[in-house]
PDB file of C-alpha atoms in Angstrom:
ATOM      1  CA  MET A1421      59.859 -27.516 -47.721  1.00 73.00           C
ATOM      2  CA  PRO A1422      62.545 -29.967 -48.464  1.00 88.00           C
ATOM      3  CA  THR A1423      62.014 -33.613 -48.124  1.00 95.00           C
ATOM      4  CA  GLN A1424      63.093 -35.014 -44.468  1.00 96.00           C
ATOM      5  CA  PRO A1425      65.241 -38.162 -43.986  1.00 97.00           C
ATOM      6  CA  LEU A1426      63.651 -40.551 -41.395  1.00 97.00           C
ATOM      7  CA  THR A1427      65.579 -43.019 -39.301  1.00 96.00           C
ATOM      8  CA  GLN A1428      64.575 -45.493 -36.901  1.00 94.00           C
ATOM      9  CA  GLN A1429      65.167 -42.812 -34.152  1.00 95.00           C
ATOM     10  CA  ASN A1430      62.783 -40.184 -35.611  1.00 96.00           C
ATOM     11  CA  PHE A1431      60.253 -42.270 -37.672  1.00 96.00           C
ATOM     12  CA  GLU A1432      57.519 -42.844 -34.988  1.00 96.00           C
ATOM     13  CA  GLN A1433      57.814 -39.039 -33.519  1.00 96.00           C
ATOM     14  CA  VAL A1434      57.465 -37.638 -37.006  1.00 96.00           C
ATOM     15  CA  ILE A1435      54.495 -39.954 -37.772  1.00 96.00           C
ATOM     16  CA  ALA A1436      52.722 -39.161 -34.568  1.00 95.00           C
ATOM     17  CA  THR A1437      53.049 -35.437 -34.640  1.00 95.00           C
ATOM     18  CA  ARG A1438      52.287 -34.283 -38.003  1.00 96.00           C
ATOM     19  CA  ALA A1439      48.833 -34.383 -39.815  1.00 95.00           C
ATOM     20  CA  ILE A1440      49.926 -35.880 -43.203  1.00 97.00           C
ATOM     21  CA  VAL A1441      53.298 -37.517 -43.926  1.00 98.00           C
ATOM     22  CA  LEU A1442      54.300 -39.126 -47.060  1.00 98.00           C
ATOM     23  CA  VAL A1443      57.364 -41.545 -46.830  1.00 98.00           C
ATOM     24  CA  ASP A1444      59.429 -42.528 -50.009  1.00 98.00           C
ATOM     25  CA  PHE A1445      61.213 -45.717 -49.292  1.00 98.00           C
ATOM     26  CA  TRP A1446      64.080 -45.666 -51.680  1.00 98.00           C
ATOM     27  CA  ALA A1447      67.758 -47.052 -52.474  1.00 98.00           C
ATOM     28  CA  SER A1448      70.687 -45.338 -54.561  1.00 96.00           C
ATOM     29  CA  TRP A1449      70.779 -48.411 -56.847  1.00 97.00           C
ATOM     30  CA  CYS A1450      67.409 -48.191 -57.856  1.00 97.00           C
ATOM     31  CA  GLY A1451      66.771 -46.474 -61.149  1.00 97.00           C
ATOM     32  CA  TRP A1452      63.017 -45.878 -60.687  1.00 97.00           C
ATOM     33  CA  CYS A1453      63.896 -44.462 -57.225  1.00 97.00           C
ATOM     34  CA  THR A1454      66.235 -41.845 -58.540  1.00 97.00           C
ATOM     35  CA  ARG A1455      63.563 -41.158 -61.336  1.00 98.00           C
ATOM     36  CA  PHE A1456      60.831 -40.533 -58.516  1.00 98.00           C
ATOM     37  CA  ALA A1457      63.081 -38.303 -56.324  1.00 97.00           C
ATOM     38  CA  PRO A1458      62.654 -35.195 -58.187  1.00 98.00           C
ATOM     39  CA  ILE A1459      58.969 -35.501 -58.481  1.00 98.00           C
ATOM     40  CA  PHE A1460      58.783 -36.221 -54.764  1.00 98.00           C
ATOM     41  CA  ALA A1461      60.844 -33.126 -54.122  1.00 98.00           C
ATOM     42  CA  ASP A1462      58.613 -30.963 -56.301  1.00 98.00           C
ATOM     43  CA  SER A1463      55.557 -32.115 -54.374  1.00 98.00           C
ATOM     44  CA  ALA A1464      57.341 -31.287 -51.141  1.00 97.00           C
ATOM     45  CA  ALA A1465      57.772 -27.657 -52.329  1.00 97.00           C
ATOM     46  CA  ALA A1466      54.328 -27.466 -53.584  1.00 97.00           C
ATOM     47  CA  HIS A1467      52.703 -28.922 -50.492  1.00 97.00           C
ATOM     48  CA  PRO A1468      55.043 -27.383 -47.398  1.00 96.00           C
ATOM     49  CA  GLU A1469      52.017 -28.305 -45.165  1.00 96.00           C
ATOM     50  CA  ILE A1470      52.790 -32.078 -45.735  1.00 97.00           C
ATOM     51  CA  VAL A1471      55.684 -33.716 -44.624  1.00 98.00           C
ATOM     52  CA  HIS A1472      57.503 -35.514 -47.575  1.00 98.00           C
ATOM     53  CA  ALA A1473      60.108 -37.876 -45.888  1.00 98.00           C
ATOM     54  CA  THR A1474      62.477 -40.270 -47.380  1.00 98.00           C
ATOM     55  CA  VAL A1475      63.870 -43.532 -45.855  1.00 98.00           C
ATOM     56  CA  ASP A1476      67.080 -44.770 -47.409  1.00 98.00           C
ATOM     57  CA  THR A1477      66.525 -48.536 -47.270  1.00 97.00           C
ATOM     58  CA  GLU A1478      70.244 -49.398 -47.315  1.00 97.00           C
ATOM     59  CA  ALA A1479      70.905 -47.179 -44.274  1.00 97.00           C
ATOM     60  CA  GLU A1480      67.704 -48.300 -42.515  1.00 97.00           C
ATOM     61  CA  PRO A1481      67.402 -52.005 -43.013  1.00 96.00           C
ATOM     62  CA  ALA A1482      65.588 -52.409 -39.898  1.00 95.00           C
ATOM     63  CA  LEU A1483      63.093 -49.784 -40.346  1.00 95.00           C
ATOM     64  CA  THR A1484      62.561 -50.971 -43.933  1.00 96.00           C
ATOM     65  CA  ALA A1485      61.820 -54.558 -42.614  1.00 95.00           C
ATOM     66  CA  ALA A1486      59.523 -53.302 -39.934  1.00 94.00           C
ATOM     67  CA  ALA A1487      57.605 -51.507 -42.808  1.00 94.00           C
ATOM     68  CA  GLN A1488      57.520 -54.602 -44.757  1.00 95.00           C
ATOM     69  CA  ILE A1489      58.951 -52.978 -47.799  1.00 96.00           C
ATOM     70  CA  THR A1490      59.782 -55.596 -50.485  1.00 95.00           C
ATOM     71  CA  SER A1491      59.815 -53.425 -53.731  1.00 96.00           C
ATOM     72  CA  LEU A1492      61.287 -50.095 -54.616  1.00 97.00           C
ATOM     73  CA  PRO A1493      60.404 -47.208 -54.619  1.00 98.00           C
ATOM     74  CA  THR A1494      57.449 -47.617 -52.257  1.00 98.00           C
ATOM     75  CA  LEU A1495      55.310 -44.606 -51.176  1.00 98.00           C
ATOM     76  CA  VAL A1496      53.621 -45.004 -47.836  1.00 97.00           C
ATOM     77  CA  ALA A1497      51.385 -42.394 -46.324  1.00 97.00           C
ATOM     78  CA  PHE A1498      50.237 -41.676 -42.869  1.00 97.00           C
ATOM     79  CA  ARG A1499      47.333 -39.308 -41.571  1.00 96.00           C
ATOM     80  CA  GLU A1500      46.882 -38.439 -38.148  1.00 95.00           C
ATOM     81  CA  GLY A1501      49.309 -41.286 -37.229  1.00 94.00           C
ATOM     82  CA  LEU A1502      47.337 -43.986 -39.039  1.00 95.00           C
ATOM     83  CA  LEU A1503      48.703 -45.747 -42.291  1.00 94.00           C
ATOM     84  CA  VAL A1504      46.226 -44.798 -45.146  1.00 95.00           C
ATOM     85  CA  TYR A1505      48.238 -45.692 -48.224  1.00 95.00           C
ATOM     86  CA  SER A1506      51.095 -47.883 -49.455  1.00 96.00           C
ATOM     87  CA  ASN A1507      51.930 -48.388 -52.934  1.00 96.00           C
ATOM     88  CA  PRO A1508      55.221 -49.898 -54.469  1.00 97.00           C
ATOM     89  CA  GLY A1509      56.361 -48.686 -57.787  1.00 95.00           C
ATOM     90  CA  PHE A1510      57.086 -45.358 -59.731  1.00 97.00           C
ATOM     91  CA  GLN A1511      54.439 -42.699 -59.691  1.00 97.00           C
ATOM     92  CA  THR A1512      54.084 -39.779 -62.035  1.00 98.00           C
ATOM     93  CA  ALA A1513      53.486 -36.399 -60.748  1.00 98.00           C
ATOM     94  CA  ALA A1514      49.920 -36.532 -61.710  1.00 98.00           C
ATOM     95  CA  GLN A1515      49.574 -39.911 -59.934  1.00 98.00           C
ATOM     96  CA  LEU A1516      51.293 -38.410 -56.597  1.00 98.00           C
ATOM     97  CA  GLU A1517      49.080 -35.405 -56.617  1.00 97.00           C
ATOM     98  CA  GLU A1518      46.037 -37.540 -56.884  1.00 97.00           C
ATOM     99  CA  VAL A1519      47.220 -39.621 -53.828  1.00 97.00           C
ATOM    100  CA  ILE A1520      47.755 -36.299 -51.806  1.00 97.00           C
ATOM    101  CA  GLN A1521      44.186 -35.237 -52.757  1.00 96.00           C
ATOM    102  CA  GLN A1522      42.706 -38.591 -51.895  1.00 96.00           C
ATOM    103  CA  ILE A1523      44.566 -38.350 -48.491  1.00 96.00           C
ATOM    104  CA  ARG A1524      43.256 -35.075 -47.907  1.00 95.00           C
ATOM    105  CA  TRP A1525      39.717 -35.795 -48.432  1.00 94.00           C
ATOM    106  CA  LEU A1526      39.820 -39.002 -46.360  1.00 93.00           C
ATOM    107  CA  ASP A1527      37.128 -39.189 -43.526  1.00 93.00           C
ATOM    108  CA  MET A1528      39.225 -40.034 -40.557  1.00 91.00           C
ATOM    109  CA  ASP A1529      36.437 -40.767 -38.324  1.00 91.00           C
ATOM    110  CA  GLU A1530      35.157 -43.301 -40.827  1.00 91.00           C
ATOM    111  CA  MET A1531      38.783 -44.735 -41.317  1.00 87.00           C
ATOM    112  CA  ARG A1532      39.198 -45.174 -37.455  1.00 87.00           C
ATOM    113  CA  ARG A1533      35.717 -47.012 -37.363  1.00 89.00           C
ATOM    114  CA  GLU A1534      36.685 -49.337 -39.962  1.00 85.00           C
ATOM    115  CA  LEU A1535      40.094 -49.877 -38.535  1.00 81.00           C
ATOM    116  CA  GLY A1536      38.652 -50.268 -34.889  1.00 83.00           C
ATOM    117  CA  VAL A1537      40.878 -47.601 -33.720  1.00 73.00           C
ATOM    118  CA  GLN A1538      39.846 -45.260 -30.987  1.00 66.00           C
ATOM    119  CA  THR A1539      39.866 -41.421 -31.493  1.00 58.00           C
ATOM    120  CA  PRO A1540      42.732 -40.135 -29.656  1.00 56.00           C
ATOM    121  CA  ALA A1541      41.765 -38.443 -26.344  1.00 51.00           C
ATOM    122  CA  VAL A1542      42.656 -34.727 -26.533  1.00 45.00           C
ATOM    123  CA  THR A1543      43.797 -33.094 -23.284  1.00 43.00           C
ATOM    124  CA  ALA A1544      44.731 -29.803 -25.015  1.00 42.00           C
ATOM    125  CA  PRO A1545      43.113 -28.204 -28.108  1.00 44.00           C
ATOM    126  CA  ALA A1546      44.662 -30.001 -31.282  1.00 44.00           C
ATOM    127  CA  PRO A1547      46.491 -27.984 -33.805  1.00 46.00           C
ATOM    128  CA  PRO A1548      44.109 -27.267 -36.913  1.00 45.00           C
ATOM    129  CA  MET A1549      46.157 -29.710 -38.955  1.00 46.00           C
ATOM    130  CA  ALA A1550      45.338 -32.659 -36.639  1.00 44.00           C
ATOM    131  CA  ARG A1551      41.568 -32.636 -37.017  1.00 45.00           C
ATOM    132  CA  ALA A1552      39.650 -35.142 -38.930  1.00 45.00           C
ATOM    133  CA  GLY A1553      37.899 -34.067 -42.156  1.00 48.00           C
ATOM    134  CA  ALA A1554      39.419 -32.365 -45.170  1.00 52.00           C
ATOM    135  CA  ALA A1555      43.024 -31.148 -44.710  1.00 50.00           C
ATOM    136  CA  THR A1556      44.039 -27.852 -45.800  1.00 50.00           C
ATOM    137  CA  GLY A1557      45.574 -27.337 -49.100  1.00 50.00           C
ATOM    138  CA  ARG A1558      45.803 -25.433 -52.273  1.00 47.00           C
ATOM    139  CA  PRO A1559      42.467 -23.859 -53.165  1.00 43.00           C
ATOM    140  CA  SER A1560      42.351 -25.080 -56.791  1.00 43.00           C
ATOM    141  CA  TYR A1561      41.285 -28.532 -55.742  1.00 43.00           C
ATOM    142  CA  GLY A1562      37.742 -29.648 -55.279  1.00 44.00           C
ATOM    143  CA  TRP A1563      36.215 -33.116 -54.734  1.00 43.00           C
ATOM    144  CA  PRO A1564      38.861 -36.027 -55.593  1.00 46.00           C
ATOM    145  CA  GLY A1565      38.475 -37.438 -59.088  1.00 47.00           C
ATOM    146  CA  LEU A1566      36.850 -34.426 -60.648  1.00 44.00           C
ATOM    147  CA  ASN A1567      38.750 -32.533 -63.372  1.00 44.00           C
ATOM    148  CA  PRO A1568      38.595 -28.914 -63.434  1.00 46.00           C
ATOM    149  CA  GLY A1569      36.681 -27.975 -66.662  1.00 43.00           C
TER     150      GLY A1569
END
C-alpha cells in the first residue's frame, strides 16, 4: 500500500479508525527526510495492514505545531488511537522494522492503564485489527528483540 498524505482535515479520522498508523513528518528541504522516504515507502509495501502516512510540514504548519514537531524527520506512531511512539531523526530499514514489531506486541490494555485512558466502549463488534494484544503481521517474526537463529 502506498503512503497516505495526512492533512489537518483527515488526520484525526485516520488515527481514530485504523489499528496502527505510522506518521512521517518531513520537509522537501530536509536531506535526511529524502533519505528516509524510500525506506518508509518500502515499509508501506511490506506492511499493507499498517497505514504509513506522511505530513508535509511546510504545507501543514498548524498540524506540525499541534504535534509539537521540532526536528525532521520525525516518526510518530499511533495504535488504537493512542500515541505510542515518537522519535526525531533518520531511521534505517532495520530500525523501522524493529519499531513496527514493538508496536505490534504492545499490550494495549496495560498501555491504557498506564496512561489512565478508558477502554473504548464498543457498541458493535470491533474489526479484528482494532483489538488489544498482538497485531497481525508477517509470520516470520516472533517475540520482539529475538533474532531468528
